[in-house]
Coordinates of C-alpha atoms in Angstrom, one line a residue:
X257 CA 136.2 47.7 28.1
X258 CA 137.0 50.5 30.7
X259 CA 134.7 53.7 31.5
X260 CA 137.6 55.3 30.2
X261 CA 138.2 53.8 26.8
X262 CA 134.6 53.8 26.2
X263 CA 134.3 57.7 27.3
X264 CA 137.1 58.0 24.2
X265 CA 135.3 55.9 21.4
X266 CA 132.5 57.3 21.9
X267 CA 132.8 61.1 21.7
X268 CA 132.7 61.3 18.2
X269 CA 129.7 59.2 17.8
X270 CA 127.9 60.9 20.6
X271 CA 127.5 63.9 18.3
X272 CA 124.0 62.6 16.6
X273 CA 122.9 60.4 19.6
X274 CA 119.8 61.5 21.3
X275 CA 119.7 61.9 24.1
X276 CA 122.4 63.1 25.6
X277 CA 123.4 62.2 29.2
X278 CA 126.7 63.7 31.0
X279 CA 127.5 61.6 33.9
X280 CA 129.4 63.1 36.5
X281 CA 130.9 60.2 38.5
X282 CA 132.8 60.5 42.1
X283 CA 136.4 58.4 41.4
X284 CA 136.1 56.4 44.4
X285 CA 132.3 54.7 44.0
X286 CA 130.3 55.9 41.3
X287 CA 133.4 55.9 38.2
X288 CA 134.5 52.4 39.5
X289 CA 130.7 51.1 39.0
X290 CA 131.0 52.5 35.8
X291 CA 134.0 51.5 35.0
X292 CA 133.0 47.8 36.1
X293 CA 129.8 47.9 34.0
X294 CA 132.3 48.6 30.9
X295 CA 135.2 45.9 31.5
X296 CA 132.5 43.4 32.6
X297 CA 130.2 44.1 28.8
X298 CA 127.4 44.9 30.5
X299 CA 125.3 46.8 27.8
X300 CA 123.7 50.0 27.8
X301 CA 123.2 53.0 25.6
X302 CA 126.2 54.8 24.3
X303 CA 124.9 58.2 24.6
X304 CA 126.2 59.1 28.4
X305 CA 130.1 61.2 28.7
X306 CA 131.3 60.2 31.8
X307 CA 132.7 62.6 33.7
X308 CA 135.3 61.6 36.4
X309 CA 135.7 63.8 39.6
X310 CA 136.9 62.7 43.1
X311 CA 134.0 63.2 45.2
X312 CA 129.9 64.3 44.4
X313 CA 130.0 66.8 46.5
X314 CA 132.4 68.5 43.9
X315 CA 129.6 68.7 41.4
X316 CA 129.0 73.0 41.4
X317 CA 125.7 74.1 40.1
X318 CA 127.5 75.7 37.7
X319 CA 128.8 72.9 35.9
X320 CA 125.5 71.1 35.5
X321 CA 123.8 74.0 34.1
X322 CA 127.4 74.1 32.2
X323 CA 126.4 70.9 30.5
X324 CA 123.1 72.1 29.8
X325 CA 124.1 74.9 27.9
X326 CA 126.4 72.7 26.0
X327 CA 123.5 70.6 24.7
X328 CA 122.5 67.7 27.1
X329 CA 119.2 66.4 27.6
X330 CA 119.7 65.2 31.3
X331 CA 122.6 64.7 33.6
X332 CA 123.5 62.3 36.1
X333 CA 125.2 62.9 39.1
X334 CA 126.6 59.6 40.7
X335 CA 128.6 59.4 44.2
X336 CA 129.0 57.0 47.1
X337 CA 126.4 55.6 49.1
X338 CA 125.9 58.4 51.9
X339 CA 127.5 56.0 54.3
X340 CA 130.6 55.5 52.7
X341 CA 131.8 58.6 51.2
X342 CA 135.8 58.6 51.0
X343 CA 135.5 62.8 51.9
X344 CA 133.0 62.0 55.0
X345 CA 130.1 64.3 53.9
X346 CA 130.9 64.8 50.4
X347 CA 127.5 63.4 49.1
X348 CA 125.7 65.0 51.6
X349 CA 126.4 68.3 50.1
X350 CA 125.7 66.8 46.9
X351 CA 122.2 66.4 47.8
X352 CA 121.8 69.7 48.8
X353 CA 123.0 71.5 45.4
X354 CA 121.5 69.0 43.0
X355 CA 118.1 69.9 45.0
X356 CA 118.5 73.5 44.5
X357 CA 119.9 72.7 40.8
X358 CA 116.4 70.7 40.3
X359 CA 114.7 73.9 41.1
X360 CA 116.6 76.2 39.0
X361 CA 115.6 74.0 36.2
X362 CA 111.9 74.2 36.9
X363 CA 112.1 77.5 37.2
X364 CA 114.1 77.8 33.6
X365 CA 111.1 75.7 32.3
X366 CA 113.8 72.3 30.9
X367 CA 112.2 70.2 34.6
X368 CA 114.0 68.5 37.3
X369 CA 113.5 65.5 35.9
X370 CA 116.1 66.4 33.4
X371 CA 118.6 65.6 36.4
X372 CA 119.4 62.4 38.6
X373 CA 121.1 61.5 41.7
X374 CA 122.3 58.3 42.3
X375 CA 124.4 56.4 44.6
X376 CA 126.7 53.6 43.1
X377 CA 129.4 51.4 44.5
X378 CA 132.6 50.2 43.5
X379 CA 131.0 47.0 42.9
X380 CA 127.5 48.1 41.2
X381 CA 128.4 48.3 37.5
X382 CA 125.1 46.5 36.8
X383 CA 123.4 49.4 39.5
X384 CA 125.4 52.0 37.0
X385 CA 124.1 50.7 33.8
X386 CA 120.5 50.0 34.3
X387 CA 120.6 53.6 35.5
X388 CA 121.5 55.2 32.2
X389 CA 119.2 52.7 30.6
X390 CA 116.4 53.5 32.3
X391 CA 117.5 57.9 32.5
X392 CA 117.5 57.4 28.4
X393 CA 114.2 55.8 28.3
X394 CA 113.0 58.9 30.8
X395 CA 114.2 61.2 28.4
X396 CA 113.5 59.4 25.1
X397 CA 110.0 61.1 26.4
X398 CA 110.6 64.9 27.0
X399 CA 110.5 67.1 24.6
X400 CA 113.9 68.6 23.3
X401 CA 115.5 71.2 25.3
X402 CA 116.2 74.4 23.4
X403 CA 120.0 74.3 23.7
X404 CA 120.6 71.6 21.6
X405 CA 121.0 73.6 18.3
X406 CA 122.6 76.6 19.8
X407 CA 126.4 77.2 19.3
X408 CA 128.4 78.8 21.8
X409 CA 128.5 82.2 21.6
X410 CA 132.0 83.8 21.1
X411 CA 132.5 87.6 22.2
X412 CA 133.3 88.7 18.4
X413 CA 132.2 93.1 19.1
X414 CA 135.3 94.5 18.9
X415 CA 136.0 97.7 20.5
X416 CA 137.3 100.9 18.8
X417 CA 140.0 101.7 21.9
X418 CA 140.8 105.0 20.6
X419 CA 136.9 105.6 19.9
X420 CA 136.3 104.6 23.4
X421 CA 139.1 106.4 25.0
X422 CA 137.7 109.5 23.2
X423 CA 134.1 109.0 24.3
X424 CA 134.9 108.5 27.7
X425 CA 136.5 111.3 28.4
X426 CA 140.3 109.7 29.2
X427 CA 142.1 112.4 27.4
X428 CA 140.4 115.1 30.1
X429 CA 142.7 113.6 33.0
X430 CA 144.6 116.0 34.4
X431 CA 146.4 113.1 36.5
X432 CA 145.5 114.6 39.4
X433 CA 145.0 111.2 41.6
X434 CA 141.7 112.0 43.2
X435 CA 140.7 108.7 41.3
X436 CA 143.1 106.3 42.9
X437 CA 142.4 108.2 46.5
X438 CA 138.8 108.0 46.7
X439 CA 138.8 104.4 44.9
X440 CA 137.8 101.3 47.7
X441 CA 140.0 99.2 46.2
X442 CA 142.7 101.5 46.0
X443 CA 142.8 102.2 49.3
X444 CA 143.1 97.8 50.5
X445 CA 145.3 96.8 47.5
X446 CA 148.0 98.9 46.4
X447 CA 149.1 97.5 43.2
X448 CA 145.4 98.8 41.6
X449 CA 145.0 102.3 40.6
X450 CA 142.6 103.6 38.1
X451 CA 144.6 106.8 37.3
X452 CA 147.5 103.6 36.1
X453 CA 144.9 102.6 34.1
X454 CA 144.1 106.0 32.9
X455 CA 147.6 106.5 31.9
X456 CA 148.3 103.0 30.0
X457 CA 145.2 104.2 27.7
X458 CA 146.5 107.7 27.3
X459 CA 149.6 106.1 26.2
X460 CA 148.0 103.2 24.3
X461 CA 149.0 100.7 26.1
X462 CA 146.2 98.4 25.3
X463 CA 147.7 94.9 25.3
X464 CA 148.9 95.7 29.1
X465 CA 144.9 96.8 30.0
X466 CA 143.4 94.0 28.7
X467 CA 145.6 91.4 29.7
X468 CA 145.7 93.4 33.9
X469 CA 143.8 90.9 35.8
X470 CA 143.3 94.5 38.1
X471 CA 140.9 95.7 35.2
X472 CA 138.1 93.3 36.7
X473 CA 139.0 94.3 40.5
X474 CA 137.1 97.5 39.7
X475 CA 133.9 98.3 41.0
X476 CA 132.3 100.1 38.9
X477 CA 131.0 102.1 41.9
X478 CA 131.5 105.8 40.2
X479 CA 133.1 107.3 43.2
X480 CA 136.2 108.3 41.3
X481 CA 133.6 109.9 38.6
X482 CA 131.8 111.7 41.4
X483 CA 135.1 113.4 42.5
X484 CA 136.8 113.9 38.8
X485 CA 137.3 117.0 37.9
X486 CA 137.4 116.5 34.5
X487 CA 134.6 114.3 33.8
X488 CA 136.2 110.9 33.0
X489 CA 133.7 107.9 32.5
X490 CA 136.0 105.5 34.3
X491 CA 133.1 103.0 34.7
X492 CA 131.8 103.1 31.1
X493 CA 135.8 103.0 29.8
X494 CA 136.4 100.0 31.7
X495 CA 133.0 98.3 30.7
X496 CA 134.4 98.7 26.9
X497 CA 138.2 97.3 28.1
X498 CA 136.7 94.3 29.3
X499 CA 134.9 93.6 26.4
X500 CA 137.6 93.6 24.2
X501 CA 139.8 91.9 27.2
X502 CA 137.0 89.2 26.8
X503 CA 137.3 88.9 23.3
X504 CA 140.7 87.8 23.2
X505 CA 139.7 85.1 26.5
X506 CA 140.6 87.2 29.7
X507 CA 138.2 87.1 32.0
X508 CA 137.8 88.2 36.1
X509 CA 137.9 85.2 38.9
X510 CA 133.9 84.4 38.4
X511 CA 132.6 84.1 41.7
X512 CA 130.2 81.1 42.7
X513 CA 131.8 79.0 39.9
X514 CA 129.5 81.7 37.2
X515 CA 126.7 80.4 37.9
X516 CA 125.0 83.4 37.8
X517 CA 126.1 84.6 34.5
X518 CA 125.5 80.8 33.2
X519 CA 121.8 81.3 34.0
X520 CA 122.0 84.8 32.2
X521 CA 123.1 83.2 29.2
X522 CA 120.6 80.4 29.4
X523 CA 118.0 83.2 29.4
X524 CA 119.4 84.2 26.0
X525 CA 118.1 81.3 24.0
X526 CA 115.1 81.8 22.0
X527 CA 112.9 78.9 22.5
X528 CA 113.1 78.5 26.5
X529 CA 110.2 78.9 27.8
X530 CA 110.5 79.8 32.0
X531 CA 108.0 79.0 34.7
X532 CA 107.6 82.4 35.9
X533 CA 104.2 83.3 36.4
X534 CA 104.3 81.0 39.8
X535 CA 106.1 83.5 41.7
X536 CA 103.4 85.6 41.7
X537 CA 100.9 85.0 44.7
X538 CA 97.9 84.4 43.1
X539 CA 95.6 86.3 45.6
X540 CA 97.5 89.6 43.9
X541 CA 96.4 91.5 40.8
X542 CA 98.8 91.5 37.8
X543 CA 98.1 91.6 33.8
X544 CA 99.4 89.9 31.2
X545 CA 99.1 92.8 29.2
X546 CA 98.5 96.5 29.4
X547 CA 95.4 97.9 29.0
X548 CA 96.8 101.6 28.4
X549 CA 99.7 103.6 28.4
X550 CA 99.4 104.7 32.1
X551 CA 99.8 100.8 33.3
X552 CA 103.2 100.4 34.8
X553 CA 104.9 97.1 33.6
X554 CA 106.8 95.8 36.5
X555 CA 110.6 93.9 35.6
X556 CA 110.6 91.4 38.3
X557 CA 114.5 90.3 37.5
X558 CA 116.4 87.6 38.4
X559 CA 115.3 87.4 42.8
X560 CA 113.5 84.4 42.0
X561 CA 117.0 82.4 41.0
X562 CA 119.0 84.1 43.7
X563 CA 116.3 82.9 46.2
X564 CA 117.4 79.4 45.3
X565 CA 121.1 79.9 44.9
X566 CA 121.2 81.9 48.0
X567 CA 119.0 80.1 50.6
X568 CA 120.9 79.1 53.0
X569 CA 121.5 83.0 54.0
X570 CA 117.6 83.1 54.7
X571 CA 116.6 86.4 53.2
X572 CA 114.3 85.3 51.1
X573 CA 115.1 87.5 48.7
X574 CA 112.9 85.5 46.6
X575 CA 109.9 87.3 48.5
X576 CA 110.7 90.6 46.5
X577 CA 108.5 90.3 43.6
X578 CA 105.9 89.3 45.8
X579 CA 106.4 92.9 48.5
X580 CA 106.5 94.9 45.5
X581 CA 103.1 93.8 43.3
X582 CA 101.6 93.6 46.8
X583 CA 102.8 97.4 47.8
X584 CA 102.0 98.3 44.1
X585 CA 98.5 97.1 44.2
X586 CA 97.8 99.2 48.0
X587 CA 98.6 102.1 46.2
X588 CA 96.3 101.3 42.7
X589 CA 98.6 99.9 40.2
X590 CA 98.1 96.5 38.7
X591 CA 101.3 95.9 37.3
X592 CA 101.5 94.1 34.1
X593 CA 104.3 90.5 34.8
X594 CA 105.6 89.0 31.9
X595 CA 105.5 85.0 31.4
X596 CA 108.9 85.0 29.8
X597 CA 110.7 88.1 31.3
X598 CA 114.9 87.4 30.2
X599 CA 117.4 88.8 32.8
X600 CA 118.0 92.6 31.8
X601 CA 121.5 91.1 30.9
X602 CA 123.7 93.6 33.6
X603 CA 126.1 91.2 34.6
X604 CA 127.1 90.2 31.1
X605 CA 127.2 93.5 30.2
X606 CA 129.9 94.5 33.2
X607 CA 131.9 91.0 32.5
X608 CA 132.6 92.1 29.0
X609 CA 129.7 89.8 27.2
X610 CA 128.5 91.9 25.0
X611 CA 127.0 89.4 22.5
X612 CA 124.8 87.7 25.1
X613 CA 123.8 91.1 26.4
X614 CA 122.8 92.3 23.4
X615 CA 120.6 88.9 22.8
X616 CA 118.9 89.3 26.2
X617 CA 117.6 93.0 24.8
X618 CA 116.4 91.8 21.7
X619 CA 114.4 89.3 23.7
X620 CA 113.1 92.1 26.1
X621 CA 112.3 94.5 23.7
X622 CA 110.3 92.0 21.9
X623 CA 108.4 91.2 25.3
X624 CA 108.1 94.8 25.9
X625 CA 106.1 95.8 22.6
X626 CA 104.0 92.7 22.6
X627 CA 102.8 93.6 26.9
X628 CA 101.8 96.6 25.2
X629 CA 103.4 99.2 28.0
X630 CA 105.1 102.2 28.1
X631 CA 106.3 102.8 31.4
X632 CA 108.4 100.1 33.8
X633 CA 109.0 99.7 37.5
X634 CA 111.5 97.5 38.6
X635 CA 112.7 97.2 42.4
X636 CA 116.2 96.2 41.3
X637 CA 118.4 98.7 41.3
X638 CA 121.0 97.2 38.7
X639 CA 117.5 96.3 35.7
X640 CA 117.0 100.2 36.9
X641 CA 120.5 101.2 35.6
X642 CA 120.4 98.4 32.4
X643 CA 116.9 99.2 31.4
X644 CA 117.3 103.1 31.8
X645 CA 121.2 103.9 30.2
X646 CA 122.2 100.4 28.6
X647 CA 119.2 99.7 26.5
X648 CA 118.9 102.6 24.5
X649 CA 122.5 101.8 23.0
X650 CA 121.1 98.6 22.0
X651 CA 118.1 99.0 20.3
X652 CA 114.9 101.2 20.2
X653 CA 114.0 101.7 23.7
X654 CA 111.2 104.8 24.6
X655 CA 109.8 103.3 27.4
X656 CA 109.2 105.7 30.5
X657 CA 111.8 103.4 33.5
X658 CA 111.0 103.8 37.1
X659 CA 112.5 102.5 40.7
X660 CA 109.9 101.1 42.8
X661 CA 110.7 103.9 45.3
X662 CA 110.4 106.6 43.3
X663 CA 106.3 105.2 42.2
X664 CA 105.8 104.7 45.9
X665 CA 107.0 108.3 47.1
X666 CA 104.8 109.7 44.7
X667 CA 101.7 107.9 46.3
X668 CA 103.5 107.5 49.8
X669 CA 99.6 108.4 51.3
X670 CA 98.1 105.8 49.5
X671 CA 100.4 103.2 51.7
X672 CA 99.1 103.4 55.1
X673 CA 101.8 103.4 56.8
X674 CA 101.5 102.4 60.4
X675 CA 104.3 104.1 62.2
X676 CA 106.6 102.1 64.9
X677 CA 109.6 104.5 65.1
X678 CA 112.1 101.9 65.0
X679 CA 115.6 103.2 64.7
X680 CA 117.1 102.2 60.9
X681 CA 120.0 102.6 58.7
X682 CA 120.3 102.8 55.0
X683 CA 122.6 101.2 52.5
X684 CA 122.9 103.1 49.1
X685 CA 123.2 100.8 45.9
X686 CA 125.5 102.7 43.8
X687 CA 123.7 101.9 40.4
X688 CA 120.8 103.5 42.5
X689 CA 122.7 105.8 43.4
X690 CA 125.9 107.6 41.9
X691 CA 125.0 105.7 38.4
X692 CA 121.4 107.8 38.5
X693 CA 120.8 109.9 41.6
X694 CA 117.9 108.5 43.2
X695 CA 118.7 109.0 47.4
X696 CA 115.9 111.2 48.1
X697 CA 112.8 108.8 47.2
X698 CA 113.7 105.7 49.9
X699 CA 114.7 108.2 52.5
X700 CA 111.0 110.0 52.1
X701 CA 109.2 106.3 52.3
X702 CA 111.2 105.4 55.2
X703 CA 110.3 108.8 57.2
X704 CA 106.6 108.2 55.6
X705 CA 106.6 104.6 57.3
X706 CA 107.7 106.4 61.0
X707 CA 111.2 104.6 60.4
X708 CA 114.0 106.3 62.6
X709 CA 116.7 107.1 60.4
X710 CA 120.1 107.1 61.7
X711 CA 123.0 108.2 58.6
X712 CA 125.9 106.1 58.7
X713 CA 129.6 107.8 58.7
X714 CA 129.1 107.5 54.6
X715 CA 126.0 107.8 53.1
X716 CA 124.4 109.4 50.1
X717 CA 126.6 110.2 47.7
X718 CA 129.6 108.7 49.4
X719 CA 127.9 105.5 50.1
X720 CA 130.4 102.8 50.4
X721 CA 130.0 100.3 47.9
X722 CA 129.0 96.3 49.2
X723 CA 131.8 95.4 47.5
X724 CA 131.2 93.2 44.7
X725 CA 129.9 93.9 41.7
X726 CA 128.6 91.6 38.5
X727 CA 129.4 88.2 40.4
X728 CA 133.8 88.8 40.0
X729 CA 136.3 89.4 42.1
X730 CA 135.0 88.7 45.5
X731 CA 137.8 88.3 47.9
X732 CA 139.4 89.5 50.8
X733 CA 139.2 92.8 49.1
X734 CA 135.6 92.7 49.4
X735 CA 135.1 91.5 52.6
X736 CA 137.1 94.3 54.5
X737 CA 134.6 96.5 52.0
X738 CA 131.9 94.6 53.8
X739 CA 132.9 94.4 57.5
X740 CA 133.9 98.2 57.2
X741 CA 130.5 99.1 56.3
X742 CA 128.6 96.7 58.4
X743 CA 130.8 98.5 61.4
X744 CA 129.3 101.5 60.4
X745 CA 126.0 100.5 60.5
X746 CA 126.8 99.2 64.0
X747 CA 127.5 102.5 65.3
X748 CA 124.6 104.0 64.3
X749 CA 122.6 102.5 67.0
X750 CA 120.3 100.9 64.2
X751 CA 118.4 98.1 64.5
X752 CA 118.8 97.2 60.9
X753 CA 120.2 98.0 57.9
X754 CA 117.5 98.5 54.8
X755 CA 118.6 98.6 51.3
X756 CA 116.4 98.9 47.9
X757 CA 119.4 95.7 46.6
X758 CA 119.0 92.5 46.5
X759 CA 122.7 92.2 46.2
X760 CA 123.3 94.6 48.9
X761 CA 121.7 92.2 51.2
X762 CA 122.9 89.0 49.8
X763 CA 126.8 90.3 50.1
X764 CA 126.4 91.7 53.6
X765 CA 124.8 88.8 55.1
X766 CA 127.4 86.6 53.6
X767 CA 130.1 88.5 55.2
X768 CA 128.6 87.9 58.4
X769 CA 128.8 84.3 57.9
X770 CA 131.7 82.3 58.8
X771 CA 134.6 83.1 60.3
X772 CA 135.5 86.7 61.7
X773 CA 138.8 88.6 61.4
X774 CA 137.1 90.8 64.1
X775 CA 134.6 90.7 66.8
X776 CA 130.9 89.6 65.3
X777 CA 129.5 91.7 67.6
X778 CA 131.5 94.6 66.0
X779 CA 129.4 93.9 62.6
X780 CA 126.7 91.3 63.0
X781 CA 123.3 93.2 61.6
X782 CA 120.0 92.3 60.4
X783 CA 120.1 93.4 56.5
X784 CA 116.4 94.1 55.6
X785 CA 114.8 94.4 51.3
X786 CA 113.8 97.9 51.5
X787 CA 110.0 96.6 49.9
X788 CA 109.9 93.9 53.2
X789 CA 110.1 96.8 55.5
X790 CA 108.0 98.3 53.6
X791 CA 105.2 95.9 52.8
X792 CA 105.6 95.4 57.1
X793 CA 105.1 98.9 57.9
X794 CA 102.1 99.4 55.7
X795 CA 100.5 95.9 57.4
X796 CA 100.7 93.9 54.1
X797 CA 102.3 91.4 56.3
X798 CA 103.3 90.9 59.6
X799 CA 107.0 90.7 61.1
X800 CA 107.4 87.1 60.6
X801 CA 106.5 87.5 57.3
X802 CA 102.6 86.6 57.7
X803 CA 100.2 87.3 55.4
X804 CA 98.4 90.9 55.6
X805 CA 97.6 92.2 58.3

């Protein structure tokens, strides 16, 4: 019996076996063992879908957390021995990202055990199934992952178009074009144009809006809001298109394959239970619960999975949570860290998945009441924006919300700072930002901590955008966004380039990386966490990222 054939009679009866195993399986190596191991009758359990691919190193992140989501218990990732891979160093990459996938699944609390590598020939079919043989007996002994009994979630809010048209403002437009001008994106491709947009709504065009791929090419920066005369929401009108784009299955180009939003949506499930609390050095102070209303509760966010997924840019953004309790506790707050903290749900939210965002603040709200506080710090910009203005539409939400920079410019004294005049830039997150106004605070930490700081061309207000917002769209687009503003920085004089977003620093670094369409030494910049230089210039720890100093 082939791999195939089996893979067919068997996906009906799969549906009560337990447990489940999804087998990816390189064509050349690992789906010939398997296929060997069927025509030859070798025996072993009948709960694995076998999943053919031509190389390992194919195997995205994405798609094993994919297969979690769907319901498997563990999953298998088979290739060529890492001497005879048909793509050279296929395997070798596969290695890599089923590492990294190992520790996003400790750190979502299912364990790394849940997934194998495994080299298999052409000629191992008894290699192939004494694997799954002995993979089911592993799991035959863990306990049940929580997304076994979850159905996919479908996008089923429907949006009132004319209600939203109304709300946002659209019928204000006096089509005066100072949308489209000011617009980033506008300005590199010339078939998108928010005041199009604009008018298609106006004339109720909605079919032709939410079937535009350009409706995800948007931003959501605010700088046409900032310079509309008439008040038009464009951000919030297109967050509502694409959720009733996504409703009826049109989607952006996900970067990364979505594995991002995947892990968002794992978050969503009710019974997982993360690994959290290990982020935390243990030689800070934190609370598992307030003790009164003046304890700040600090929303640590989603820096520990981008640490993983992003590693090999070496920013360690996954040091953030870690800067910011530290910088927290020099100035007298103990913040209270939550065990099971869910993302604040802002991607899904901007990609249209309203359903799953709305899960996520069910979840949080629930964590919220039982920690007891009424006040939050976060050092994200984009949980700033979510928690703040996105909450309170979902449920009841009266908790005081707070930037890290805006607690530590209130007690800036309390820091230390030990001045080195080093000559710095700043890169303004637009949900920081345009979406809520906070410029001043960083700027007054930064002169508090003796920083020179040099203004790029656009700054403040007109900040230009890192160019890629929610994880979709990132293309060429983008990277011109990115190149343009790392030139600016350049110019400057600056020695670095500080901003309060993790995502600021991921997508400026990446553009960096690779190939140049320009000189690197036009662009090429250290990108700094704002609480890093922080946490350095107050002696918490050294340079090289030491321990305090």
């Amino acid at each position: 019996m082939s791999a195939t054939k089996r893979k067919g009679e068997n996906v009906k009866e799969m549906e009560g076996i337990r447990p489940k195993i999804v087998a990816f399986c390189c064509n050349w190596c690992a789906y010939a063992g398997a296929d060997l191991a069927g025509v030859s009758r070798m025996q072993y359990p009948a709960n694995v879908e076998i999943i053919r691919t031509m190389c390992s190193g194919r195997i995205d992140p994405a798609f094993i957390l994919r297969a979690f989501e769907m319901g498997a218990d563990g999953v298998l990732v088979a290739g060529c021995h890492e001497a005879d891979c048909h793509y050279i160093s296929g395997n070798q990459h596969a290695r890599k990202r089923v590492e990294s996938t190992r520790e996003l699944l400790d750190l979502l609390g299912l364990g790394a055990e849940r997934l194998m590598l495994k080299w298999i020939n052409a000629n191992e079919g008894g290699v192939f199934a004494e694997t799954i043989t002995k993979f089911t007996e592993k799991l035959k002994g863990m306990k049940n992952t929580p997304f076994q009994n979850v159905r996919e979630r479908k996008n089923l809010s429907e949006v009132d178009f004319q209600q939203l048209v109304k709300n946002t403002g659209v019928y204000n437009c006096l089509e005066c074009g100072k949308c489209t001008a000011s617009c980033p994106v506008a300005r590199r491709d010339p078939n998108f144009s928010p005041r199009r947009t604009i008018e298609k709504a106006l004339e109720n065009l909605v079919d032709e809006i939410e079937t535009d791929r350009l409706l995800w090419s948007c931003l959501t920066c605010k700088m046409c809001e900032q310079r509309c005369p008439s008040g038009v929401q464009y951000c919030e009108f297109v967050q509502g298109a694409r959720a009733e784009a996504r409703r009826i299955n049109q989607t952006g180009k996900i970067s990364h394959s979505g594995v991002n939003l995947a892990i968002q949506r794992m978050h969503g499930v009710q019974d997982l239970q993360q690994n959290r609390l290990g982020i935390i050095d243990n030689k800070l102070k934190v609370k598992k619960k307030a003790d009164s209303k003046e304890d700040f509760l600090y929303f640590v966010g989603c820096a520990p999975y981008y640490q993983i997924l992003y590693s090999e840019l070496d920013l360690k953004v996954g040091e953030i949570p870690n800067h910011t309790v530290a910088l927290l506790n020099r100035v007298g707050i103990q913040p209270v860290i939550l065990a099971n903290e869910r993302c604040c749900g802002h991607d899904l939210l901007w990609n249209g998945d309203i359903d799953s965002f709305a899960q996520l603040v069910g979840m949080n709200l629930k964590e919220f009441k039982k920690a007891g506080a009424s006040k939050i710090v976060t050092s994200c910009p984009e949980c700033y924006r979510t928690l703040r203005l996105d909450y309170p539409k979902f449920g009841r939400f009266d908790l005081e919300v707070k930037h890290i920079s805006e607690v530590l410019a209130e007690r800036a004294g309390k820091l230390k700072f030990k001045s080195n005049g080093e000559k710095v830039t700043l890169q303004d997150p637009c949900r920081l930002g345009r979406h809520l106004g906070v410029f001043k605070p960083p700027r007054d930490l930064l002169e508090a901590a003796g920083a020179e700081l040099v203004e790029m061309e656009h700054h403040g207000p007109d900040s230009t955008c890192c160019g890629v917002a929610a994880w979709v769209n990132c293309g060429m687009c983008s990277k011109s966004m990115q190149l343009q503003r790392l030139r600016e920085a350049r110019i400057t004089g600056a020695r670095k380039i500080i901003t309060p977003c993790l995502k600021c620093s991921i997508h400026l670094t990446c553009a960096q990386t690779g190939e140049l369409p320009i000189p690197r030494e036009e662009v090429e910049m250290e990108v700094v966490d704002f609480t890093r230089y922080l946490a350095e210039a107050a002696g918490i720890i050294s340079p090289n990222g030491g321990g305090e100093g």
